[in-house]
Short mmCIF file of C-alpha atoms in Angstrom, two decimals:
data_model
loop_
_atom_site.label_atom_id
_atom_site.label_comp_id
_atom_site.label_asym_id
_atom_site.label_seq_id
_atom_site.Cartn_x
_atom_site.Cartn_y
_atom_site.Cartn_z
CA UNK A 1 -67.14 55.19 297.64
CA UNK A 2 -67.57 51.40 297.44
CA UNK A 3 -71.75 51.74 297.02
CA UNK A 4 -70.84 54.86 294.32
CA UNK A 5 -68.92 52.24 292.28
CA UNK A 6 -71.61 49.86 293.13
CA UNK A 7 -74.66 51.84 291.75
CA UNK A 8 -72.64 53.21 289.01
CA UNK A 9 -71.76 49.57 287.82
CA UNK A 10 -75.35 48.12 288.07
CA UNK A 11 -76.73 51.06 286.31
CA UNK A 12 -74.05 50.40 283.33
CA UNK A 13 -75.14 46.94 283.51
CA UNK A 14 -78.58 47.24 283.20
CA UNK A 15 -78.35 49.38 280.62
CA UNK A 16 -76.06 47.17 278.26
CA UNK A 17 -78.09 45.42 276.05
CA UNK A 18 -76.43 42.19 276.65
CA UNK A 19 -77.62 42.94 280.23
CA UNK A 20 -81.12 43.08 278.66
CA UNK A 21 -81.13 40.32 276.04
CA UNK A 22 -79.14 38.06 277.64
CA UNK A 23 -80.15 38.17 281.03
CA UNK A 24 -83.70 38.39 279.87
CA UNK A 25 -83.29 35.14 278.87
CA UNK A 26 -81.61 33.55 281.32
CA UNK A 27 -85.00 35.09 283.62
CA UNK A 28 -87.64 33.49 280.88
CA UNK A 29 -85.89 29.82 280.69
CA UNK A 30 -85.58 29.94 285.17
CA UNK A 31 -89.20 30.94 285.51
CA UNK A 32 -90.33 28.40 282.93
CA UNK A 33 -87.79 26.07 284.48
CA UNK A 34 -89.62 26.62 287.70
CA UNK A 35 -93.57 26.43 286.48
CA UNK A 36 -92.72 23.29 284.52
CA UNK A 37 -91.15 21.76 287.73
CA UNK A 38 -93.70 22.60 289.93
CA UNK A 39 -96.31 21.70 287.18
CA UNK A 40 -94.38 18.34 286.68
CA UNK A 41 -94.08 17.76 290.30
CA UNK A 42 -98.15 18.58 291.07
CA UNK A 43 -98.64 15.76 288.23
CA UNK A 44 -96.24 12.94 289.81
CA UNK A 45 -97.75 14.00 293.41
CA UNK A 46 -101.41 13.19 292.45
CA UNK A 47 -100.41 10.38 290.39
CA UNK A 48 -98.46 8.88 293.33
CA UNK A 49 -101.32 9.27 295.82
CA UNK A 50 -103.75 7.61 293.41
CA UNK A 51 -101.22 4.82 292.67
CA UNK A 52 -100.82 4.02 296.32
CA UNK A 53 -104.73 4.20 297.02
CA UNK A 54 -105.16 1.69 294.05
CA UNK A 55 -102.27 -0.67 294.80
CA UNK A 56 -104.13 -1.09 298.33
CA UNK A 57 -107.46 -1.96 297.28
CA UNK A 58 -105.81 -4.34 294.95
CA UNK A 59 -104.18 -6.09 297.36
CA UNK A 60 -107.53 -6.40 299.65
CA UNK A 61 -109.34 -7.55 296.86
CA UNK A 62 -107.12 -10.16 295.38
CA UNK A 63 -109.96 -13.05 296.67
CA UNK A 64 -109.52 -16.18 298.78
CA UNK A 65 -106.28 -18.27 298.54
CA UNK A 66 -103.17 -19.22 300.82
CA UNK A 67 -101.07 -16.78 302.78
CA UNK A 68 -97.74 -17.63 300.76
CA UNK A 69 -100.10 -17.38 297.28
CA UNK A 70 -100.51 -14.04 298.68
CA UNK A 71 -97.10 -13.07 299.21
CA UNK A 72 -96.67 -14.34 295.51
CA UNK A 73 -98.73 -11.91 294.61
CA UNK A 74 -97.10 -9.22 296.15
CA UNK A 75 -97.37 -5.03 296.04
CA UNK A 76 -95.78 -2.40 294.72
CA UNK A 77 -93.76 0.48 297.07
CA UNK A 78 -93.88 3.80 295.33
CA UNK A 79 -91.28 5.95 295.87
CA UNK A 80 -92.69 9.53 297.25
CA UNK A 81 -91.49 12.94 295.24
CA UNK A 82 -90.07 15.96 298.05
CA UNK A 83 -91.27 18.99 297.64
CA UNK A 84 -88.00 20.31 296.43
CA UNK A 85 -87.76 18.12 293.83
CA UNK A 86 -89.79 20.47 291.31
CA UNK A 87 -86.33 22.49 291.84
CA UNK A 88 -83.70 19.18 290.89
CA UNK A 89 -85.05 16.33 289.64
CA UNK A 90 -82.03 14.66 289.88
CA UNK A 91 -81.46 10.95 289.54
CA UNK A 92 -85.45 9.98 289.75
CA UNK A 93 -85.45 9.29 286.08
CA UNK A 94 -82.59 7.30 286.31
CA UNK A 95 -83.43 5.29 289.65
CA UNK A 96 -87.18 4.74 289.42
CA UNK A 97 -89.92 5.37 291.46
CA UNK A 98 -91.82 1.92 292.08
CA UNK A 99 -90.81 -1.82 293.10
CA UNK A 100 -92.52 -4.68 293.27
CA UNK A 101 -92.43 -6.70 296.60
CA UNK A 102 -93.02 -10.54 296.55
CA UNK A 103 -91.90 -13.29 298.58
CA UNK A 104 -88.51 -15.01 297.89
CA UNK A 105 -86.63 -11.67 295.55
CA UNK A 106 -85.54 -8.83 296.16
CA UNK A 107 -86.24 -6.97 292.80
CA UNK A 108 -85.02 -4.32 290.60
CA UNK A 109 -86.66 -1.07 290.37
CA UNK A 110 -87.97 0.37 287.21
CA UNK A 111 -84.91 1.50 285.12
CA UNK A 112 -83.10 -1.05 286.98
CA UNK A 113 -80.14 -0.05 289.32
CA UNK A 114 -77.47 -2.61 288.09
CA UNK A 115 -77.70 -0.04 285.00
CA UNK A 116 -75.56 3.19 285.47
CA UNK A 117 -77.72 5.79 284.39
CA UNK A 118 -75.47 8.78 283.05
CA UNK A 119 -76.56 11.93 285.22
CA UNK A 120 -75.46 14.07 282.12
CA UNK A 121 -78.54 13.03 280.04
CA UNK A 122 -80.49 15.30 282.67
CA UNK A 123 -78.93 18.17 280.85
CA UNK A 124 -81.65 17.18 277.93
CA UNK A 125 -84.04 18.25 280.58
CA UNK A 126 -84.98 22.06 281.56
CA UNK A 127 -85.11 22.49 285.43
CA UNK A 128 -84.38 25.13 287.58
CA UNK A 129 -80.88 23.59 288.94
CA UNK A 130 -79.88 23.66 285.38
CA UNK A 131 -80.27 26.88 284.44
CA UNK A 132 -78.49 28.50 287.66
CA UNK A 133 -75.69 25.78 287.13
CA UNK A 134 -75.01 26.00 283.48
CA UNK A 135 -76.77 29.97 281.90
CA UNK A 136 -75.96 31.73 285.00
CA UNK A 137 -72.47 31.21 285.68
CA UNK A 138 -72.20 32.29 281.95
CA UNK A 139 -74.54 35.33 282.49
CA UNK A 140 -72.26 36.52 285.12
CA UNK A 141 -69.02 36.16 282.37
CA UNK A 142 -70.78 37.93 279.63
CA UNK A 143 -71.70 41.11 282.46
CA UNK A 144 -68.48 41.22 284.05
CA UNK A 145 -65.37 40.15 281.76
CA UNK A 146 -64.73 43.52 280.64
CA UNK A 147 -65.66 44.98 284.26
CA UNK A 148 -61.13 45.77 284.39
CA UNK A 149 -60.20 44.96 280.92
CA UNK A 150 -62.66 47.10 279.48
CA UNK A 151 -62.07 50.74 281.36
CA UNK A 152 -57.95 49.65 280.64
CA UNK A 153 -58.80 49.88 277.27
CA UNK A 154 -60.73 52.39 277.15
CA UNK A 155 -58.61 54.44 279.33
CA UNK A 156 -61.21 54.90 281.99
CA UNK A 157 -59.16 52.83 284.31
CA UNK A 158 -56.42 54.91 284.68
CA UNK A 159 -58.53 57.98 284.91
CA UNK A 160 -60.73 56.62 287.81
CA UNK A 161 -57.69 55.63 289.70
CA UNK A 162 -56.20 58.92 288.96
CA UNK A 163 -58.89 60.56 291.22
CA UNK A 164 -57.48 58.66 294.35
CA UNK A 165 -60.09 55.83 294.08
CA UNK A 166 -58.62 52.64 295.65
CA UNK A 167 -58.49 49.56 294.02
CA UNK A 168 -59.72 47.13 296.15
CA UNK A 169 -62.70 49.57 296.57
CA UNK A 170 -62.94 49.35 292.89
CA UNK A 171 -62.75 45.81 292.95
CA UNK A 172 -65.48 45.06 295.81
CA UNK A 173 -67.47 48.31 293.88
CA UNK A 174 -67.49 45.55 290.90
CA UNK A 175 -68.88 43.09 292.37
CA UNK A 176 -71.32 44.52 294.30
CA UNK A 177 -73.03 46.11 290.99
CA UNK A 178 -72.37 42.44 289.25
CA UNK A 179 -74.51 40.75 292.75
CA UNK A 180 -77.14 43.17 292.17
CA UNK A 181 -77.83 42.65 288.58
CA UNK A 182 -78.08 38.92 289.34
CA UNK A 183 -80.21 40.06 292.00
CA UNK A 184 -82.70 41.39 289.47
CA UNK A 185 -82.79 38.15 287.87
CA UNK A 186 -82.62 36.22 290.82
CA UNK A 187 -85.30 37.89 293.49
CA UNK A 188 -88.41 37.14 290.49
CA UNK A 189 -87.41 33.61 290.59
CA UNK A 190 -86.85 33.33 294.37
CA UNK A 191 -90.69 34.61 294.86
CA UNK A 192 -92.01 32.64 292.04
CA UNK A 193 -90.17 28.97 293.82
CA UNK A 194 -91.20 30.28 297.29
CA UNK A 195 -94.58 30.50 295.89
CA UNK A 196 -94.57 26.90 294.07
CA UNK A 197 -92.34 25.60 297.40
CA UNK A 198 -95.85 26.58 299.08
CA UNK A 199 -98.37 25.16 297.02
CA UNK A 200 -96.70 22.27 296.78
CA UNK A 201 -98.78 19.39 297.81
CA UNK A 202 -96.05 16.39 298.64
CA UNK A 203 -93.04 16.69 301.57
CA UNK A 204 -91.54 13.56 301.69
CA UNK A 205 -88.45 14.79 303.13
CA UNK A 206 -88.42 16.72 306.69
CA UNK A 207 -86.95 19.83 307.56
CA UNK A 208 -88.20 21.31 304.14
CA UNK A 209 -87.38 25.11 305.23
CA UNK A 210 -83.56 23.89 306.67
CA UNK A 211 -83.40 22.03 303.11
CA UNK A 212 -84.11 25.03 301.09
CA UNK A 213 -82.24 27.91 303.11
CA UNK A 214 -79.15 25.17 302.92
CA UNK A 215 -79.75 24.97 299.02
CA UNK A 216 -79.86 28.96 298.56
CA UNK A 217 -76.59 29.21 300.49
CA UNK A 218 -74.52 26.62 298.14
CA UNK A 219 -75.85 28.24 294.47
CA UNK A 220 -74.79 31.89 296.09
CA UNK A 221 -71.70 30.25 297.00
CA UNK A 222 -71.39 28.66 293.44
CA UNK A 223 -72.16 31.68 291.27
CA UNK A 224 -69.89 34.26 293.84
CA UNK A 225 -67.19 31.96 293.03
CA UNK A 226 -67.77 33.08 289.15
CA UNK A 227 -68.06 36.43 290.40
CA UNK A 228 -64.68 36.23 291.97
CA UNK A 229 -62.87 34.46 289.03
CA UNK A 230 -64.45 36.86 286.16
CA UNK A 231 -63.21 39.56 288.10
CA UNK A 232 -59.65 38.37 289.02
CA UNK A 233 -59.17 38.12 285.61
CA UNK A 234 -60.66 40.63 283.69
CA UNK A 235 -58.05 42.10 286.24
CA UNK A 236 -55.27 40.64 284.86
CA UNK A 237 -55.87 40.18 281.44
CA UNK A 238 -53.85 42.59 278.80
CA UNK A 239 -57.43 43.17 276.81
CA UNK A 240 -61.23 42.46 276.81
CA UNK A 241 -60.97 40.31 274.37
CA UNK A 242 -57.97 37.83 275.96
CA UNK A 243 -60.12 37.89 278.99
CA UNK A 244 -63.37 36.60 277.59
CA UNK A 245 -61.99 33.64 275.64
CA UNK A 246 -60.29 32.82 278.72
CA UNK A 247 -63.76 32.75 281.04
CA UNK A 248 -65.07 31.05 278.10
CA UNK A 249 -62.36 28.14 278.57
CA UNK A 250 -63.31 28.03 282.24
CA UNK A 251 -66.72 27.95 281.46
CA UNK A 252 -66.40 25.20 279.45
CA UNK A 253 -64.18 23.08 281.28
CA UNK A 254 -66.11 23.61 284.62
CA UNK A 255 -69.23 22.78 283.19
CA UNK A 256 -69.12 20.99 280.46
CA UNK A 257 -65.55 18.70 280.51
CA UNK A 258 -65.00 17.71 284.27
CA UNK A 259 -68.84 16.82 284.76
CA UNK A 260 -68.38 14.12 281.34
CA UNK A 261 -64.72 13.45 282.41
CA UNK A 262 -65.64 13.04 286.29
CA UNK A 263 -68.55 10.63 285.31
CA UNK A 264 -66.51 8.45 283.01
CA UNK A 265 -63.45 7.95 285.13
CA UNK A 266 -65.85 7.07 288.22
CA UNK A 267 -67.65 4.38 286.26
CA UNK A 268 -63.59 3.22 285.95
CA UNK A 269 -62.40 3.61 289.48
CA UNK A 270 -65.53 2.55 290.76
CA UNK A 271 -67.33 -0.11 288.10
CA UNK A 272 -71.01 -1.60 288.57
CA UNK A 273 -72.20 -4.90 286.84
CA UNK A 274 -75.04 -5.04 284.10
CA UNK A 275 -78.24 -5.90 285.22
CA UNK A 276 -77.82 -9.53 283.18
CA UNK A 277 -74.25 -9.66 285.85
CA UNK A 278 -75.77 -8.62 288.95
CA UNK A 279 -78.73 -11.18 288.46
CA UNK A 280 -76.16 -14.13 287.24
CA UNK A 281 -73.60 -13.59 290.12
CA UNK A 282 -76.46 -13.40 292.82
CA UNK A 283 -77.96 -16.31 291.65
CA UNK A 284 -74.74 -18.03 291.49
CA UNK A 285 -73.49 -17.27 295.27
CA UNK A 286 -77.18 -18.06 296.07
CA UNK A 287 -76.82 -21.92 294.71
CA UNK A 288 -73.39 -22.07 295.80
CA UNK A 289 -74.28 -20.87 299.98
CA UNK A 290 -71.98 -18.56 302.23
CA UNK A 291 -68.79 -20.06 303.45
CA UNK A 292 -70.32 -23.74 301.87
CA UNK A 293 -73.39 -23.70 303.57
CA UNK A 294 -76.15 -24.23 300.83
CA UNK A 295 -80.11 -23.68 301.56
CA UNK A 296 -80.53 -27.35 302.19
CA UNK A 297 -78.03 -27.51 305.12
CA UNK A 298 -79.15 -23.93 306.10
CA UNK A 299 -82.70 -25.25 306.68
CA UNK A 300 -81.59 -29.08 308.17
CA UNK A 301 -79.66 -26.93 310.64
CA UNK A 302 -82.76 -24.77 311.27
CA UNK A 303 -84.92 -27.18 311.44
CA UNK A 304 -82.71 -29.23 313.84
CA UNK A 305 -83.15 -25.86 316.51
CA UNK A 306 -87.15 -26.08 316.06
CA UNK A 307 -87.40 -29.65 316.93
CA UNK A 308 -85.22 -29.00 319.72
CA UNK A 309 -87.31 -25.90 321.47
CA UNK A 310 -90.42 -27.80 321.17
CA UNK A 311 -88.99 -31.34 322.04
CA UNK A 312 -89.84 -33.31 319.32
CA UNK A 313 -87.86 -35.40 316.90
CA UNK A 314 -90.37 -35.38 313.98
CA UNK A 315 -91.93 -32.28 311.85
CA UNK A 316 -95.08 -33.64 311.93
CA UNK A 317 -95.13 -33.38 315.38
CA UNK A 318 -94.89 -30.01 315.86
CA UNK A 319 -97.69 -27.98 316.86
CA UNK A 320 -96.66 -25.74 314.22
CA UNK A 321 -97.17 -26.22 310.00
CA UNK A 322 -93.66 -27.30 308.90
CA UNK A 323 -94.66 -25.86 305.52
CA UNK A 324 -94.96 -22.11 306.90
CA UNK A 325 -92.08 -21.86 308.47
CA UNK A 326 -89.97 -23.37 306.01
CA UNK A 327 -90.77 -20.47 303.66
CA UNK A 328 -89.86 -17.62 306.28
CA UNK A 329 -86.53 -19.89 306.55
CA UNK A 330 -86.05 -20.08 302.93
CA UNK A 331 -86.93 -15.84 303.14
CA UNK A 332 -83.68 -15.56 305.81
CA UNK A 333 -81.45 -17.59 303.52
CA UNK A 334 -81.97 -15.56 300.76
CA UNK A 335 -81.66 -12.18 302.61
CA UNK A 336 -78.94 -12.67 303.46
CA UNK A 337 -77.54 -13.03 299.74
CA UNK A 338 -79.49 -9.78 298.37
CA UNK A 339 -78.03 -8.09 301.82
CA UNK A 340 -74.92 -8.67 300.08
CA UNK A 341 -75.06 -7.79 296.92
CA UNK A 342 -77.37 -4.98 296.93
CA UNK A 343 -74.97 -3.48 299.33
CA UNK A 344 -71.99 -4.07 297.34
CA UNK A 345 -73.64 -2.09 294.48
CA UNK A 346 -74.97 0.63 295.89
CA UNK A 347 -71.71 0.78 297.80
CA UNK A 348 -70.17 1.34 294.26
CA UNK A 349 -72.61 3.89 293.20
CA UNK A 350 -72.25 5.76 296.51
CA UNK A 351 -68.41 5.96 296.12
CA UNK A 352 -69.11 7.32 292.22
CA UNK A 353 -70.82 10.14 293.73
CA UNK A 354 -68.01 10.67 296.54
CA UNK A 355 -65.55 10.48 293.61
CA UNK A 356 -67.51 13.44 291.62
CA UNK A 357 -67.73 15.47 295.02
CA UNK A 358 -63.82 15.03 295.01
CA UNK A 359 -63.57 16.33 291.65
CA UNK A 360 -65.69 19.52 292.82
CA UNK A 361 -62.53 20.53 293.99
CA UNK A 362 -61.40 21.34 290.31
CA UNK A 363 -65.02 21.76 289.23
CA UNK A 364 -67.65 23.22 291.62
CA UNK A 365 -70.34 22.41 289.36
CA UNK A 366 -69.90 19.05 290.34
CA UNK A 367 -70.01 20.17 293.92
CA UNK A 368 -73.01 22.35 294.02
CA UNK A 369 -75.03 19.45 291.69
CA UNK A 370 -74.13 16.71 294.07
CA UNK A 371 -75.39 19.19 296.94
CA UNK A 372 -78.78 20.52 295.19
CA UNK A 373 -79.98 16.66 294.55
CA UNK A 374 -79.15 15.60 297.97
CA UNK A 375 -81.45 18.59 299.65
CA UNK A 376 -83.89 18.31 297.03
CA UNK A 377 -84.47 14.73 297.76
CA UNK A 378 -83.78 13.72 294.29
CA UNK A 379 -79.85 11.96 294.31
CA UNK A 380 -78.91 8.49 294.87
CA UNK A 381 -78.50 8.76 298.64
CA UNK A 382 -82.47 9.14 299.15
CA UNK A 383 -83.27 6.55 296.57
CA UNK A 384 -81.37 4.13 298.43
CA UNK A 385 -83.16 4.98 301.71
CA UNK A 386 -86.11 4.21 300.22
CA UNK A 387 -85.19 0.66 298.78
CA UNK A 388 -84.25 -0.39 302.04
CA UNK A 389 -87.20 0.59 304.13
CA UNK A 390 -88.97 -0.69 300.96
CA UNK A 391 -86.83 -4.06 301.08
CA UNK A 392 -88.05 -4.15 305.22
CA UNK A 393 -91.14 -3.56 304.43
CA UNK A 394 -91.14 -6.43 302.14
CA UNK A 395 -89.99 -8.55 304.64
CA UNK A 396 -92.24 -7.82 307.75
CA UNK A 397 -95.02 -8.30 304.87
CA UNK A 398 -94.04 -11.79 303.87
CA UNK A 399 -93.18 -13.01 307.77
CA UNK A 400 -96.65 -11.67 308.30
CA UNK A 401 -98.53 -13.61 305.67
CA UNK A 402 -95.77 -16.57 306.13
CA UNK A 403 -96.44 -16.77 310.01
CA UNK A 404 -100.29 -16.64 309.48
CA UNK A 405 -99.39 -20.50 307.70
CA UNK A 406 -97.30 -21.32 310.49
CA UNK A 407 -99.44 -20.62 312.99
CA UNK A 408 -103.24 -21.00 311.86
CA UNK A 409 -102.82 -23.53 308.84
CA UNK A 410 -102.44 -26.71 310.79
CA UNK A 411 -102.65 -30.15 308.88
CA UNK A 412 -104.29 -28.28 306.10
CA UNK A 413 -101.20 -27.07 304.93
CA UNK A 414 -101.41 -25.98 300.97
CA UNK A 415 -105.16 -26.06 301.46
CA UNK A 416 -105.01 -23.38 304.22
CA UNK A 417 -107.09 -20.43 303.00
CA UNK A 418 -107.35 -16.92 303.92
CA UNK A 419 -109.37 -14.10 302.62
CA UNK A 420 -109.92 -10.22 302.80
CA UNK A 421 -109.53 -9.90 306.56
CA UNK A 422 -106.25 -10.76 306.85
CA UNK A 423 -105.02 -9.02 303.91
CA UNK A 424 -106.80 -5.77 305.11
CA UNK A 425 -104.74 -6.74 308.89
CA UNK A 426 -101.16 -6.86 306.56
CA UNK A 427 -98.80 -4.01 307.06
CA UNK A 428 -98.80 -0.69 305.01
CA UNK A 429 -95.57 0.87 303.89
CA UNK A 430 -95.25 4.08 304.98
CA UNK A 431 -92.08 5.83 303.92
CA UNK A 432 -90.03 7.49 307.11
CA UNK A 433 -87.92 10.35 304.92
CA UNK A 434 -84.35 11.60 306.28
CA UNK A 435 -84.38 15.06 307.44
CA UNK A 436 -81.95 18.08 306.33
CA UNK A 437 -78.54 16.94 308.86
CA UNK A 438 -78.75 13.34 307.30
CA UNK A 439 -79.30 15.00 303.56
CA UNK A 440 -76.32 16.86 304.17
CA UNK A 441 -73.87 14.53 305.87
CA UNK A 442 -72.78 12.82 303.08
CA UNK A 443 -72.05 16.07 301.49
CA UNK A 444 -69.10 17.10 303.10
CA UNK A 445 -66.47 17.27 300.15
CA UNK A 446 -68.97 19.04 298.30
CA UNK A 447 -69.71 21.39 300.81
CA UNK A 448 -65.94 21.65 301.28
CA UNK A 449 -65.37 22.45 297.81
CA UNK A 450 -68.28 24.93 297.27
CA UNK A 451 -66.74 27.03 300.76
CA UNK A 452 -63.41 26.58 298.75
CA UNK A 453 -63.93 27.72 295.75
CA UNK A 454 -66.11 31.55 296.40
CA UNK A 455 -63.36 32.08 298.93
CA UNK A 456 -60.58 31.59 296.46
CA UNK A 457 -61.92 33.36 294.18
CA UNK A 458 -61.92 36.07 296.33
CA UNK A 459 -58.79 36.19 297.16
CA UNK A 460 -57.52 35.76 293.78
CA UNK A 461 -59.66 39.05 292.58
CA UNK A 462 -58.31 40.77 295.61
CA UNK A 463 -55.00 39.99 294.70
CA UNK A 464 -55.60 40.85 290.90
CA UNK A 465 -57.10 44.23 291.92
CA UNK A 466 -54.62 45.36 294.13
CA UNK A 467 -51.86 44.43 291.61
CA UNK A 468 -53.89 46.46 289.12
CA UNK A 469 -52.38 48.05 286.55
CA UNK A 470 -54.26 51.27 284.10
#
């Protein structure tokens, strides 16, 4: 009886025209979603590669001058694209993709992450996340708000339960026809992504199949919990009509109001400085020392240690140069001051995006967004894994060049020169991506909510239905 229902609803459905205009859209903006992501991503792949390649010959060609002049000079890290990111794109426009690393700073990346940039302008953007998070849970309204309302008024209802059908049959009937239209919609795009998901070039993240069977799981999660809620109350409203407006409302709320509303009041709970304020306080705390200990007596008491392991009581007679290993001193004291504060930020960032997870709880949109940018690759999380093996990689880089002074420049000190075979013997950053588990453990109240929310919906419509009335 329940597959009866089933077949008789999906062939109702796809023979509505608002089954056929509607959802005919919905199909045309995902697939062009998906081709303009994978298009998008193919473009920022190549262009990636080619910067990297260029940045290195750049630095092997920059001529003959001192180690630290070279560390002036510095390189740029470029931040990889995952293959999933065609899918979300996230926070990468926000974030930025490229830093430059020099001796002495720690620096900002492009679009400068003292800023809060407001996820919500993303929405300007058509990707494939946004169409399944904002059209589809609004396709599934406009198919299934009348799925009770509309045989009550009608006077269907009454005659279908007349004939001994049960009503939670009815009710799972219902939403087995409303999962296989979406399945129409849904299976076209699934092959199309596969196929882009394939012939994409880039995976920056590992565990690229666990990332993507994870991601499928939370959107069917997110649009059965529209599923359950349509139904429970097209169950229990007095008319069509009553029962659309309502969805409507939801609609709204959950994915228009709480996203703006979650973002604003994190920015509140949880504020971040201007990029002018982050520079001005680090470079206050910087001149002012930790616990009263400025650079000067930082380096006397440094300096004090070297002279005692090699047993002298003058720089100049170490068998060291002074000069290099003064600046890899001066690099530790100011580490530790961008350790700090660069922590403290994205500390406050971090707990923005635990706040919106929390909020999921009222909103799953929020939920299943802050989910689909961690396992694509594309949310804050991953861009802060990358600016710290960035940030390490600037310092091995400068300590390399630094202790090339120390150790090879002798009395020559400033005049010490080097040339293309050391810089070709300098490190290469090579970006170690997270895999699936780490993408996902700082997911759990979003994963909590998204489990939630499909599960009280169901309940709800199975509680609706069986209190059904013709």
């Amino acid at each position: 009886m329940v597959m009866r229902i089933a077949r008789k609803e999906l062939l109702e459905m796809t023979r509505d025209g608002r089954f056929r205009v509607a959802g005919g859209v919905v199909l045309l903006l995902l697939l062009t979603a998906l081709g303009l992501g994978w298009s998008r991503h193919a473009d920022v792949t190549a262009a990636h590669e080619t910067a990297v390649a260029q940045e290195r010959e750049i630095w092997e060609a920059q001529g003959e001058k001192s180690p630290h002049s070279a560390s002036h000079y510095g390189v740029y890290a470029f931040k990889p694209t995952g293959r999933l990111a065609f899918f979300d794109t996230g926070t990468e426009a926000y974030t930025g993709v490229t830093v430059w690393l020099e001796s002495h700073k720690q620096n900002q990346f492009l679009y400068r992450p003292a800023r809060d940039g407001n996820t919500l302008q993303r929405f300007g953007e058509l990707t494939a996340a946004t169409v399944l998070q904002l059209l589809m849970p609004l396709l599934i309204i406009l198919l299934a708000f009348s799925a009770f309302a509309g045989e009550r008024e009608s006077g269907t209802l009454r005659q279908v339960l007349s004939l001994g059908v049960r009503r939670r049959d009815l009710a799972i009937g219902k939403a087995l026809g409303v999962a296989g239209a979406l399945a129409l919609l849904l299976v076209p795009a699934v092959l199309l992504g596969a196929a882009a998901l394939t012939a994409a070039t880039a995976d920056s993240e590992s565990g690229g199949l666990m990332r993507t069977l994870l991601l499928a799981g939370a959107y069917l999660l997110y649009l059965g919990a529209f599923v359950g809620v349509t139904l429970a109350v097209s169950a229990r409203a007095p008319s069509a009509r009553f029962a659309l407006v309502g969805l409507l409302g939801f609609w709204v709320f959950v994915c228009l109001a709480a996203p703006r509303a979650a973002t604003d009041l994190a920015k509140a709970y949880y504020p971040t400085p201007s990029a002018q304020e982050f520079a001005a306080a680090l470079a206050d705390e910087k001149e002012a020392g930790i616990d009263g200990v400025d650079y000067e007596d930082f380096l006397e008491a440094r300096k004090q240690e070297l002279l005692a392991e090699y047993g002298v009581d003058d720089v100049e007679a170490l068998p060291i140069n002074y000069g290099g290993w003064r600046f890899e001193v001066s690099e530790e004291y100011g580490n530790q001051f961008f350790d700090l504060h660069y922590s403290r930020l994205w500390d406050q960032f971090e707990a923005q995006d635990r706040f919106r997870q929390r909020v999921g709880f009222a909103a799953p949109l929020l939920a299943v967004r802050s989910l689909s940018m961690s396992l694509a690759g594309s949310d804050f999380a991953h861009f802060r894994w990358f600016a710290e093996q960035a940030e390490q990689y600037r310092r091995r880089l400068v300590a390399f060049l630094n202790n090339d002074m120390r150790d090879n420049a002798g009395a020559a000190a400033f005049s010490y020169r080097q040339d293309r075979r050391l810089w070709r013997q300098a490190p290469v950053f090579a970006y170690d991506a997270p895999d699936a588990l780490w993408a996902l453990s700082g997911q759990s109240e979003a994963v909590a909510a998204l489990v939630l929310w499909p599960v009280l919906s169901a309940f709800l419509a199975w509680g609706a239905a069986a209190r059904l009335k013709p």
